[in-house]
mmCIF file of C-alpha atoms in Angstrom:
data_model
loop_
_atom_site.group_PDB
_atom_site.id
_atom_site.type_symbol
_atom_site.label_atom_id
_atom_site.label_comp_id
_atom_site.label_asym_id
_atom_site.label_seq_id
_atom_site.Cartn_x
_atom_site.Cartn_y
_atom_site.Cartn_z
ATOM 1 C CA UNK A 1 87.794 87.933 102.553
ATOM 2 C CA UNK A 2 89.129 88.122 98.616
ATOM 3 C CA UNK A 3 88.703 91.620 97.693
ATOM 4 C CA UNK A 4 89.137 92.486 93.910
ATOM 5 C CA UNK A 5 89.513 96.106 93.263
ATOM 6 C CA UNK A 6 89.661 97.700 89.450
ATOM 7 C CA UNK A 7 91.691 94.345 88.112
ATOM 8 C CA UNK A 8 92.539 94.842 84.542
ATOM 9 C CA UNK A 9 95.123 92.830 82.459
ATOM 10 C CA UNK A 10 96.756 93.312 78.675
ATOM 11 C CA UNK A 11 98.342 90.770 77.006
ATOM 12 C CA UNK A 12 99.975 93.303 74.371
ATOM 13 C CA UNK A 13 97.014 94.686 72.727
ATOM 14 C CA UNK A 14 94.777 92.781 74.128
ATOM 15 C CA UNK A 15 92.782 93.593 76.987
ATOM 16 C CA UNK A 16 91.595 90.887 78.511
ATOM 17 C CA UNK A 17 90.127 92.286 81.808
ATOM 18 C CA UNK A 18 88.853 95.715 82.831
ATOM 19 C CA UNK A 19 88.164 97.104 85.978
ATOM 20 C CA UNK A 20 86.902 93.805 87.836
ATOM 21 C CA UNK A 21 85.239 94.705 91.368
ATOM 22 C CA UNK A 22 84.220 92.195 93.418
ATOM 23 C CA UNK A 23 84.410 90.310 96.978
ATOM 24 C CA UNK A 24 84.165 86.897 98.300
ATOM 25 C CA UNK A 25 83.014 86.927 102.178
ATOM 26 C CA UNK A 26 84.133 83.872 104.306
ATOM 27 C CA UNK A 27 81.709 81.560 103.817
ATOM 28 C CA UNK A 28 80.550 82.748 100.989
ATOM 29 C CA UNK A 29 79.857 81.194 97.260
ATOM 30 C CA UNK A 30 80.843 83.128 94.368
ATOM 31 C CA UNK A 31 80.505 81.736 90.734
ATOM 32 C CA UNK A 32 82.594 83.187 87.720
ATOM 33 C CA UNK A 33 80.806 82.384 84.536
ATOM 34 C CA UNK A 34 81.073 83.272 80.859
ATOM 35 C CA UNK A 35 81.967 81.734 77.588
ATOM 36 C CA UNK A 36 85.143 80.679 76.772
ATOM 37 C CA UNK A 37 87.438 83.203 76.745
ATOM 38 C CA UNK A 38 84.984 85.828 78.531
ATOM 39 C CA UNK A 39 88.781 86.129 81.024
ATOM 40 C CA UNK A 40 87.919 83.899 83.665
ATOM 41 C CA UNK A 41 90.607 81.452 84.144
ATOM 42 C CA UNK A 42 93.029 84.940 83.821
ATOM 43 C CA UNK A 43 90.861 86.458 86.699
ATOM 44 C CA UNK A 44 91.767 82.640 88.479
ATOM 45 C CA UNK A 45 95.428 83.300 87.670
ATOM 46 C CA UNK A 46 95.733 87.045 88.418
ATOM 47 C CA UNK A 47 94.276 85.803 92.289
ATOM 48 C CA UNK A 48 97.046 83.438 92.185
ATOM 49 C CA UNK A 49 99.982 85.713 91.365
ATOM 50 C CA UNK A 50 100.597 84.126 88.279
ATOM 51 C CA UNK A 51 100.100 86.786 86.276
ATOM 52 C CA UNK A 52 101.107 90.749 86.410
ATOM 53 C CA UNK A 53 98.352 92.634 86.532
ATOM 54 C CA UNK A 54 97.364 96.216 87.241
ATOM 55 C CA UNK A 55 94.753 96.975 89.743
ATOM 56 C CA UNK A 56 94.826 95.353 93.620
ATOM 57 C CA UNK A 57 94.050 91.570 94.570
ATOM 58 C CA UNK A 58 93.908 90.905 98.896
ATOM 59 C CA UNK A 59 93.398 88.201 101.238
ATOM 60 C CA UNK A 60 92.099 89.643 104.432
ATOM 61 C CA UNK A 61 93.774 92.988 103.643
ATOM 62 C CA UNK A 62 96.970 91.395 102.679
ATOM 63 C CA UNK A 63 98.538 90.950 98.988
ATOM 64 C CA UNK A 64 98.658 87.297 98.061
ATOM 65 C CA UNK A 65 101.780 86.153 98.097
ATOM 66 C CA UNK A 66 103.962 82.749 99.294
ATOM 67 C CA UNK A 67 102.713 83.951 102.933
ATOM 68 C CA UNK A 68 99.319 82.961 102.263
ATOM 69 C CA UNK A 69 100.048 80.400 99.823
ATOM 70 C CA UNK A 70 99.222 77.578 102.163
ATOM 71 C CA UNK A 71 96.295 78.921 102.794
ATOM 72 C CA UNK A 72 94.487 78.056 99.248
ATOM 73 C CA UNK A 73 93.253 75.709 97.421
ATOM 74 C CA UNK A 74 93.772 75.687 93.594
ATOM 75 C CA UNK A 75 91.644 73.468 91.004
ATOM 76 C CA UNK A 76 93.226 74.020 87.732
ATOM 77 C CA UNK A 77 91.130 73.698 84.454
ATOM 78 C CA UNK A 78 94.182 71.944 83.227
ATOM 79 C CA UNK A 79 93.962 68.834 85.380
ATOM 80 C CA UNK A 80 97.785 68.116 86.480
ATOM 81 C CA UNK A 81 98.914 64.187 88.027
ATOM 82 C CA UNK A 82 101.984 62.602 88.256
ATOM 83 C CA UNK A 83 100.822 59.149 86.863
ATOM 84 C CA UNK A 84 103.998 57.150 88.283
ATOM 85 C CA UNK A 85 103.405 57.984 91.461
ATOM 86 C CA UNK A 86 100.483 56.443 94.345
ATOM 87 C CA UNK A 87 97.315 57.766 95.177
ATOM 88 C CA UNK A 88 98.865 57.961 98.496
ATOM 89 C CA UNK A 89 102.341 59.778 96.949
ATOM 90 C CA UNK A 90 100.675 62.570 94.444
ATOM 91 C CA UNK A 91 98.181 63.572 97.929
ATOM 92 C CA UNK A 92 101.266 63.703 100.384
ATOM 93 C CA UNK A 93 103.291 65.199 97.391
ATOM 94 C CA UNK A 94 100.663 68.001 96.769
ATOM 95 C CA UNK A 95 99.813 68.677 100.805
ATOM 96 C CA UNK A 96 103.596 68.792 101.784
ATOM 97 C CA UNK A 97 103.781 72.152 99.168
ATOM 98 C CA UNK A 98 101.266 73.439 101.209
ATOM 99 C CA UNK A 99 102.857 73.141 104.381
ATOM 100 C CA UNK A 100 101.287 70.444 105.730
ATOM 101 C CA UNK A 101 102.923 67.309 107.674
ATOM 102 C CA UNK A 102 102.623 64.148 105.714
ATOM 103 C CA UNK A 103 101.612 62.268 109.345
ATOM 104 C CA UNK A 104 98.220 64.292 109.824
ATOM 105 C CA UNK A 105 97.598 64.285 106.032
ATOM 106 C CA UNK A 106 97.774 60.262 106.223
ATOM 107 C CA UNK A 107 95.716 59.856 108.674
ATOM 108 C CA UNK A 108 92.706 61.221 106.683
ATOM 109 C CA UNK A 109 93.040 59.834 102.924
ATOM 110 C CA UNK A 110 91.358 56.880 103.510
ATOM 111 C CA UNK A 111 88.188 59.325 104.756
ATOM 112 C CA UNK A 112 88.367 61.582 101.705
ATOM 113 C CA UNK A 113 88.644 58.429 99.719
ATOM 114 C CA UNK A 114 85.824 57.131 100.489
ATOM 115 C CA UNK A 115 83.847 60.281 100.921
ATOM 116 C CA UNK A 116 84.698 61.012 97.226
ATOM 117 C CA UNK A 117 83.924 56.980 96.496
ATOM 118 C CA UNK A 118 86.935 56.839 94.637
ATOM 119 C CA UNK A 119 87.343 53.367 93.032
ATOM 120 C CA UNK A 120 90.612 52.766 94.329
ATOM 121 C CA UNK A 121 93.343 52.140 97.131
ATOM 122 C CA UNK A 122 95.670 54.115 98.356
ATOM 123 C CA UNK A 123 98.353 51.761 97.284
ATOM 124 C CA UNK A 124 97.385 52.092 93.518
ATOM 125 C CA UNK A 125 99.074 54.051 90.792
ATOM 126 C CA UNK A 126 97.571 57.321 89.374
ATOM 127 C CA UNK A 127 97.863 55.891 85.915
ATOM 128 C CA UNK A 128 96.119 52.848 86.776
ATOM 129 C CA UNK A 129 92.525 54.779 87.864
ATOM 130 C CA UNK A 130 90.209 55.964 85.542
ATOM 131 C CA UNK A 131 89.959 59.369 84.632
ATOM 132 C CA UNK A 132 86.742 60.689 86.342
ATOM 133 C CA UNK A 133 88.965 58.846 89.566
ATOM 134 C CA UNK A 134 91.438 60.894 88.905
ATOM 135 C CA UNK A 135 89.889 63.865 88.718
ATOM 136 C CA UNK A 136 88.810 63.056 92.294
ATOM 137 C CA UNK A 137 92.161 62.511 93.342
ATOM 138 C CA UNK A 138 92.914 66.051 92.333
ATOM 139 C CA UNK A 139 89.842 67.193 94.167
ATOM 140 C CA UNK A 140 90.704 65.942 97.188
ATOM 141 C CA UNK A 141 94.592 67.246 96.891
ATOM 142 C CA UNK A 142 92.785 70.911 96.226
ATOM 143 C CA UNK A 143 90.698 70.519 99.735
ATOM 144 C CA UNK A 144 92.855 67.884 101.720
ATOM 145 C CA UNK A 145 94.716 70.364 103.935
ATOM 146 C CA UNK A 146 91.470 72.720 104.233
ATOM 147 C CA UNK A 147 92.076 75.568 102.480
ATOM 148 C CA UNK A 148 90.190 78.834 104.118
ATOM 149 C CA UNK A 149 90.026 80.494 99.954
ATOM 150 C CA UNK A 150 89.476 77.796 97.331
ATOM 151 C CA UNK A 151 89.336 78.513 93.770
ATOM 152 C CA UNK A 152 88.088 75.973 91.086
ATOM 153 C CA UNK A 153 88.403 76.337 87.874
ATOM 154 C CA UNK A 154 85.606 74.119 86.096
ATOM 155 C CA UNK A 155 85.535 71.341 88.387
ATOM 156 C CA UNK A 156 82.638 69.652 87.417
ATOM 157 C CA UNK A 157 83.653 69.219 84.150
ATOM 158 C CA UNK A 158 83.662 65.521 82.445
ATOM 159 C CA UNK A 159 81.819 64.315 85.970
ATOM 160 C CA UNK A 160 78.746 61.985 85.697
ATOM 161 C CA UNK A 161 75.677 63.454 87.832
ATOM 162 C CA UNK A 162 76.078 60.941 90.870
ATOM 163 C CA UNK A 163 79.478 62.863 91.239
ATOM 164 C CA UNK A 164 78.742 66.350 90.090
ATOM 165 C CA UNK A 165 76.421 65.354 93.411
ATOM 166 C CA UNK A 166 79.341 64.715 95.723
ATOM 167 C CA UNK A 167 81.577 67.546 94.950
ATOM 168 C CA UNK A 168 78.446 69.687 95.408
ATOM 169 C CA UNK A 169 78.644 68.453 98.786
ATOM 170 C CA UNK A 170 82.231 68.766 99.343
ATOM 171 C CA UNK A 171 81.982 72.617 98.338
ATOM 172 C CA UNK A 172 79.212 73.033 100.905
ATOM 173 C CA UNK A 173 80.914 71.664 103.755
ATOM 174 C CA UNK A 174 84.006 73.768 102.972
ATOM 175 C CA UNK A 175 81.540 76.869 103.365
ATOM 176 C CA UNK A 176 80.324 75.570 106.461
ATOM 177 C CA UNK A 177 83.711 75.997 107.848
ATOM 178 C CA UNK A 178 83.789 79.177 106.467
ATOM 179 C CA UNK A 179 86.181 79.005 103.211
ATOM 180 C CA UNK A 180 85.328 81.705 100.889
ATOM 181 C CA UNK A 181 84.491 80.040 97.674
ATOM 182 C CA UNK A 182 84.956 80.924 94.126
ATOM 183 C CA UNK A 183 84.401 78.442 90.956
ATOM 184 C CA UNK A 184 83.940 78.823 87.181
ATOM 185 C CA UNK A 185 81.659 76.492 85.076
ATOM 186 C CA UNK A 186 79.465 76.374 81.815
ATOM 187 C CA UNK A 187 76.659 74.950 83.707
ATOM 188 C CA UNK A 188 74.498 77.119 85.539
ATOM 189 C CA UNK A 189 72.218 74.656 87.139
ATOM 190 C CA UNK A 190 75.778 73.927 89.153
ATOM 191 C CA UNK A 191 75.918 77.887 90.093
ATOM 192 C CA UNK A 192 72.225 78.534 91.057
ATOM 193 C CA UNK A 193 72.208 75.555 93.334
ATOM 194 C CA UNK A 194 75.473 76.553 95.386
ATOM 195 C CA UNK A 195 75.957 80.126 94.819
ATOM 196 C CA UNK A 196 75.687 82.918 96.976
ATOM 197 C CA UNK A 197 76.280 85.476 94.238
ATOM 198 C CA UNK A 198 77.755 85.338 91.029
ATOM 199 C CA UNK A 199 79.827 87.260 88.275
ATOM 200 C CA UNK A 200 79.386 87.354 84.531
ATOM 201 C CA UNK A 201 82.282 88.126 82.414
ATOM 202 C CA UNK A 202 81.998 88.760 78.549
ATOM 203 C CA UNK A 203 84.883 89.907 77.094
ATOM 204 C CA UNK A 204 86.864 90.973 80.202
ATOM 205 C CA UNK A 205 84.152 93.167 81.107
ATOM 206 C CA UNK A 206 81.772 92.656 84.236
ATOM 207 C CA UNK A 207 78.355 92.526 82.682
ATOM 208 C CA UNK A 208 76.723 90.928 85.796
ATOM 209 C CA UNK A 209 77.205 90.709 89.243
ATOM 210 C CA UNK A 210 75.311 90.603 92.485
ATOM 211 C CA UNK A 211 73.036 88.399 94.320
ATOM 212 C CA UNK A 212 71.468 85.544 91.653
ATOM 213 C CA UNK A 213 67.852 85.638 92.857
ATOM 214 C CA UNK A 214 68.285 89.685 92.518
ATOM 215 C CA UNK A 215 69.764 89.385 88.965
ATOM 216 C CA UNK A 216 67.193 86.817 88.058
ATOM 217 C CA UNK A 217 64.114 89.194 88.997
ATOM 218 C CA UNK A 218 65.841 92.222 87.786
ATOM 219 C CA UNK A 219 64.908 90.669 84.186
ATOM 220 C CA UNK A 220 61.524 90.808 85.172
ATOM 221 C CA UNK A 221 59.081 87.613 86.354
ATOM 222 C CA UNK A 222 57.957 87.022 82.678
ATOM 223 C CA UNK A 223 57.918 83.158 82.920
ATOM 224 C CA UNK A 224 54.341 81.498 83.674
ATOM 225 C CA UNK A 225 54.982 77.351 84.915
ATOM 226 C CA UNK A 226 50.925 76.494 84.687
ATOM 227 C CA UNK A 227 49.197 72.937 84.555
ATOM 228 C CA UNK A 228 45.911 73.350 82.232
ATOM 229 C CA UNK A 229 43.744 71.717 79.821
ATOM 230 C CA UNK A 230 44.051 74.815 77.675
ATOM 231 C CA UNK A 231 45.418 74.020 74.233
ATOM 232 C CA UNK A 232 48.509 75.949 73.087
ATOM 233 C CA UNK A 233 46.320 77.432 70.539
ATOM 234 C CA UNK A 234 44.078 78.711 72.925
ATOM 235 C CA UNK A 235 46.951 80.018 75.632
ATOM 236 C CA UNK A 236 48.618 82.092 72.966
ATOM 237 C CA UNK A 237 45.222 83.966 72.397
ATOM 238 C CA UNK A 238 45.430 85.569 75.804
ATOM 239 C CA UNK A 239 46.717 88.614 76.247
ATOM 240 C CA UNK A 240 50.205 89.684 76.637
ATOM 241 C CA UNK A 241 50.975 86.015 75.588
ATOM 242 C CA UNK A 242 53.997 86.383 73.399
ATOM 243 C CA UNK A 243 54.902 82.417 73.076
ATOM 244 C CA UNK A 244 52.945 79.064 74.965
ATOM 245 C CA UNK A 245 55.894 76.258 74.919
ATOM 246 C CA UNK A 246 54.654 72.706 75.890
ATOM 247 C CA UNK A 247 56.386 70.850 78.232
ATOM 248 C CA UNK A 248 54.251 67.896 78.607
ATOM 249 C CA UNK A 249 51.150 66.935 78.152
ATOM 250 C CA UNK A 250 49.232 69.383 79.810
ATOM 251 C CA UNK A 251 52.172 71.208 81.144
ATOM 252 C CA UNK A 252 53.045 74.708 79.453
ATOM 253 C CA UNK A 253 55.452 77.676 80.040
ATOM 254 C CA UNK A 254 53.820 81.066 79.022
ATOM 255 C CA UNK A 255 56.075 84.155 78.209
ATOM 256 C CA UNK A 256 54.327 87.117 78.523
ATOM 257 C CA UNK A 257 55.092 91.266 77.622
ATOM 258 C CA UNK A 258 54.359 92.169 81.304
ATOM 259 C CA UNK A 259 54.477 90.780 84.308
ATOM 260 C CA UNK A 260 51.581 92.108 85.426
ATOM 261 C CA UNK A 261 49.721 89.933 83.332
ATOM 262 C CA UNK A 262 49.804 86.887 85.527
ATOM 263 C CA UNK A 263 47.227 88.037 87.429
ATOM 264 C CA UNK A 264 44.193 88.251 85.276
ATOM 265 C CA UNK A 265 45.933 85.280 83.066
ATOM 266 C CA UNK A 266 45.259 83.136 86.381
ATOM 267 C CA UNK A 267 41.910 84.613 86.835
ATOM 268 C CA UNK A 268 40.944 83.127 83.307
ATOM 269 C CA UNK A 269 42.631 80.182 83.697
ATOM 270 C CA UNK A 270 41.346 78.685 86.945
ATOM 271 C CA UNK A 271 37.964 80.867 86.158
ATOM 272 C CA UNK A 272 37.653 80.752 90.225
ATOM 273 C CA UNK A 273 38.558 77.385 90.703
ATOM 274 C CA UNK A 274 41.610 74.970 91.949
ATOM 275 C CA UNK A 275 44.297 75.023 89.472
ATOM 276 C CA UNK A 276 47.241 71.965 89.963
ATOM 277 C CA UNK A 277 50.636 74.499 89.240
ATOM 278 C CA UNK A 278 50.220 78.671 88.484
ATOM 279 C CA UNK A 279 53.678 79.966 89.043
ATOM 280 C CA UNK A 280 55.276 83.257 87.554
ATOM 281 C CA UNK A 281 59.044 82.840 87.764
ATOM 282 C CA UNK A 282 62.091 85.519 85.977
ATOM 283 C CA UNK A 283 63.991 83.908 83.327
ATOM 284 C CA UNK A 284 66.212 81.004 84.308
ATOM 285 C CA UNK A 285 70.182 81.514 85.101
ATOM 286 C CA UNK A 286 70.690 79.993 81.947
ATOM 287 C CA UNK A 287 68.409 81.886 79.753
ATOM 288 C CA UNK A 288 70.459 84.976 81.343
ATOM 289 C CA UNK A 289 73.167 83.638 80.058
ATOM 290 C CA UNK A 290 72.316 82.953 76.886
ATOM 291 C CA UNK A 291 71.033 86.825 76.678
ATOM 292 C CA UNK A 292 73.753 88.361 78.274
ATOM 293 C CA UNK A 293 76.934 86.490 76.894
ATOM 294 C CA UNK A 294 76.360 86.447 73.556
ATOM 295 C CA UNK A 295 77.462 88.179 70.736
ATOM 296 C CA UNK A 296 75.428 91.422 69.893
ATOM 297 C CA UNK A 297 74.011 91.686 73.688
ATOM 298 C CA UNK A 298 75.675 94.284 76.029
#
C-alpha cells in the first residue's frame, strides 16, 4: 500500500502542495487529476524521492528509498529514449536498473511487443519508430519487470483511441495482479473508466477525493438523459427545468433545480406510457472538473 500522510512542498515561496492525504490499496486504481500546474507531477516526484518534502510518503510501511526502487514502475510526463540504441537495448537497458536479469527480460519482449502492436522489431533502432511506437516502447520498459506500485504520469497522452484502448488494458491486468495504481491525465473519460477512486488537486490543495461514483452523486443527480417527441421549447416549460440541451434529434439532456423533480417530470413525459430512455444521472467527471478546477471555484 502507498500511504500519503500531510505531504506539503515549497519551492521558496511557493507552496506547491499542502497537506496531501491519501492511499493507494494493492490492486487498487487511483487517478491524480487537475490542471496544469494544480502539483501533480510534484506529488509523482515527491513518491519518487526526487524531491525534499515535508510530511511522510511509505510503501507497505516502509520509506521509499533504493530498497524498494525495483519495485516501481515510473512513466514520466517527459518521455525519455536513447534513440541510438535497439528496441531490444533501451528495454534490457531500462529492466537491468531495476534489478532484473537481461535473460528472463528477453524472453518476453517479443510478447509485450506484440501485445502493445508495436510496429516494429526488436532489432530496430529507437530513432527509426514513430513516435506513438515509441511511446509504447517506454510503456512497456515502465511495466516489463512487473512493478507491484506503478505511477504514470499522463500516459495516454498523444495516443490515438485504438491505443488509448490497449494501455487501458495493460493497466487492468497490472491490477489484476495486484499493483497499486496511480496515473495523472486531462481526460476524465480515461479516469472514470479505470479508476477506483480519484484525487483532485487545484493549486496544491486536495479539493476532491474519494470514491468517483460517491463524488459524482454528492453533486446531486441533476442530469435527465430522456428520448421524447417533446420540443425543447416545450421541455424547458416544465418545472424545475433550468436548461433542455439537444443531443439529437429527439434526444435531450434536462438540468433541473432538484432532483426530486425527475419523478413527476417522467410522469408527464411518458403520461403512463412506454418511454424509449428516462435516466437521471449526477453531473459527469468532467463537468466536475470543469466546476471544481477552475478559477473562482473552491
Amino acid at each position: 500500500m502507498l500511504k500519503i500522510e500531510h505531504l506539503a512542498k515549497h519551492f521558496g515561496d511557493l507552496e506547491a502542495l499542502h497537506d496531501i492525504n491519501f492511499q493507494v490499496a494493492d490492486g487498487e486504481i487511483m487517478g491524480l487529476i487537475g490542471q496544469n500546474g494544480a502539483g501533480k507531477s510534484t506529488t509523482f516526484h515527491s513518491i519518487l524521492n526526487f524531491l525534499k518534502y515535508e510530511g511522510t510518503i511509505s510503501w507497505n510501511d516502509q520509506d521509499i528509498n533504493e530498497s524498494v526502487f525495483d519495485q516501481i514502475g515510473y512513466l514520466p510526463e517527459e518521455r525519455s529514449l536513447m534513440p541510438k540504441l535497439t528496441v531490444e537495448q533501451q528495454i534490457l537497458y531500462l529492466a537491468q536498473l531495476k534489478g532484473q536479469p537481461a535473460r528472463k527480460i528477453k524472453g518476453g519482449i517479443d510478447e509485450w511487443l506484440q501485445r502493445f502492436e508495436v510496429k516494429g522489431k526488436r532489432t530496430d533502432k529507437i530513432r527509426a519508430l514513430s513516435k506513438g511506437n515509441q511511446q509504447k516502447i517506454q510503456l512497456i520498459c515502465t511495466l516489463i519487470h512487473r512493478p507491484s506500485l506503478i505511477i504514470l504520469d499522463e500516459p495516454f497522452s498523444g495516443l490515438d483511441p485504438v491505443n488509448v484502448d490497449l494501455l487501458e488494458q495493460a493497466i487492468l491486468n497490472a491490477k489484476a495482479q495486484g499493483a497499486a495504481i496511480i496515473f495523472s491525465s486531462h481526460d476524465m473519460g480515461n479516469v472514470e473508466a479505470l479508476c477506483d477512486e480519484l484525487v483532485m488537486l487545484r493549486h496544491g490543495n486536495m479539493v476532491l477525493h474519494g470514491e468517483i461514483r460517491a463524488i459524482r452523486e454528492q453533486f446531486g443527480k441533476n442530469e435527465i438523459f430522456v428520448t421524447t417527441d417533446w420540443s425543447q421549447e416545450a421541455l424547458l416549460q416544465l418545472e424545475h427545468v433550468i436548461e433542455a440541451k439537444q443531443l439529437s434529434r429527439h434526444r435531450f439532456m434536462l438540468r433541473v433545480d432538484d432532483p426530486a423533480a425527475g419523478q413527476p417530470i417522467f410522469q408527464e413525459l411518458s403520461g403512463g406510457h412506454y418511454i424509449e430512455e428516462f435516466s437521471q444521472q449526477p453531473p459527469t467527471l468532467d463537468e466536475i472538473f470543469r466546476l471544481k478546477a477552475g478559477d473562482g471555484h473552491a
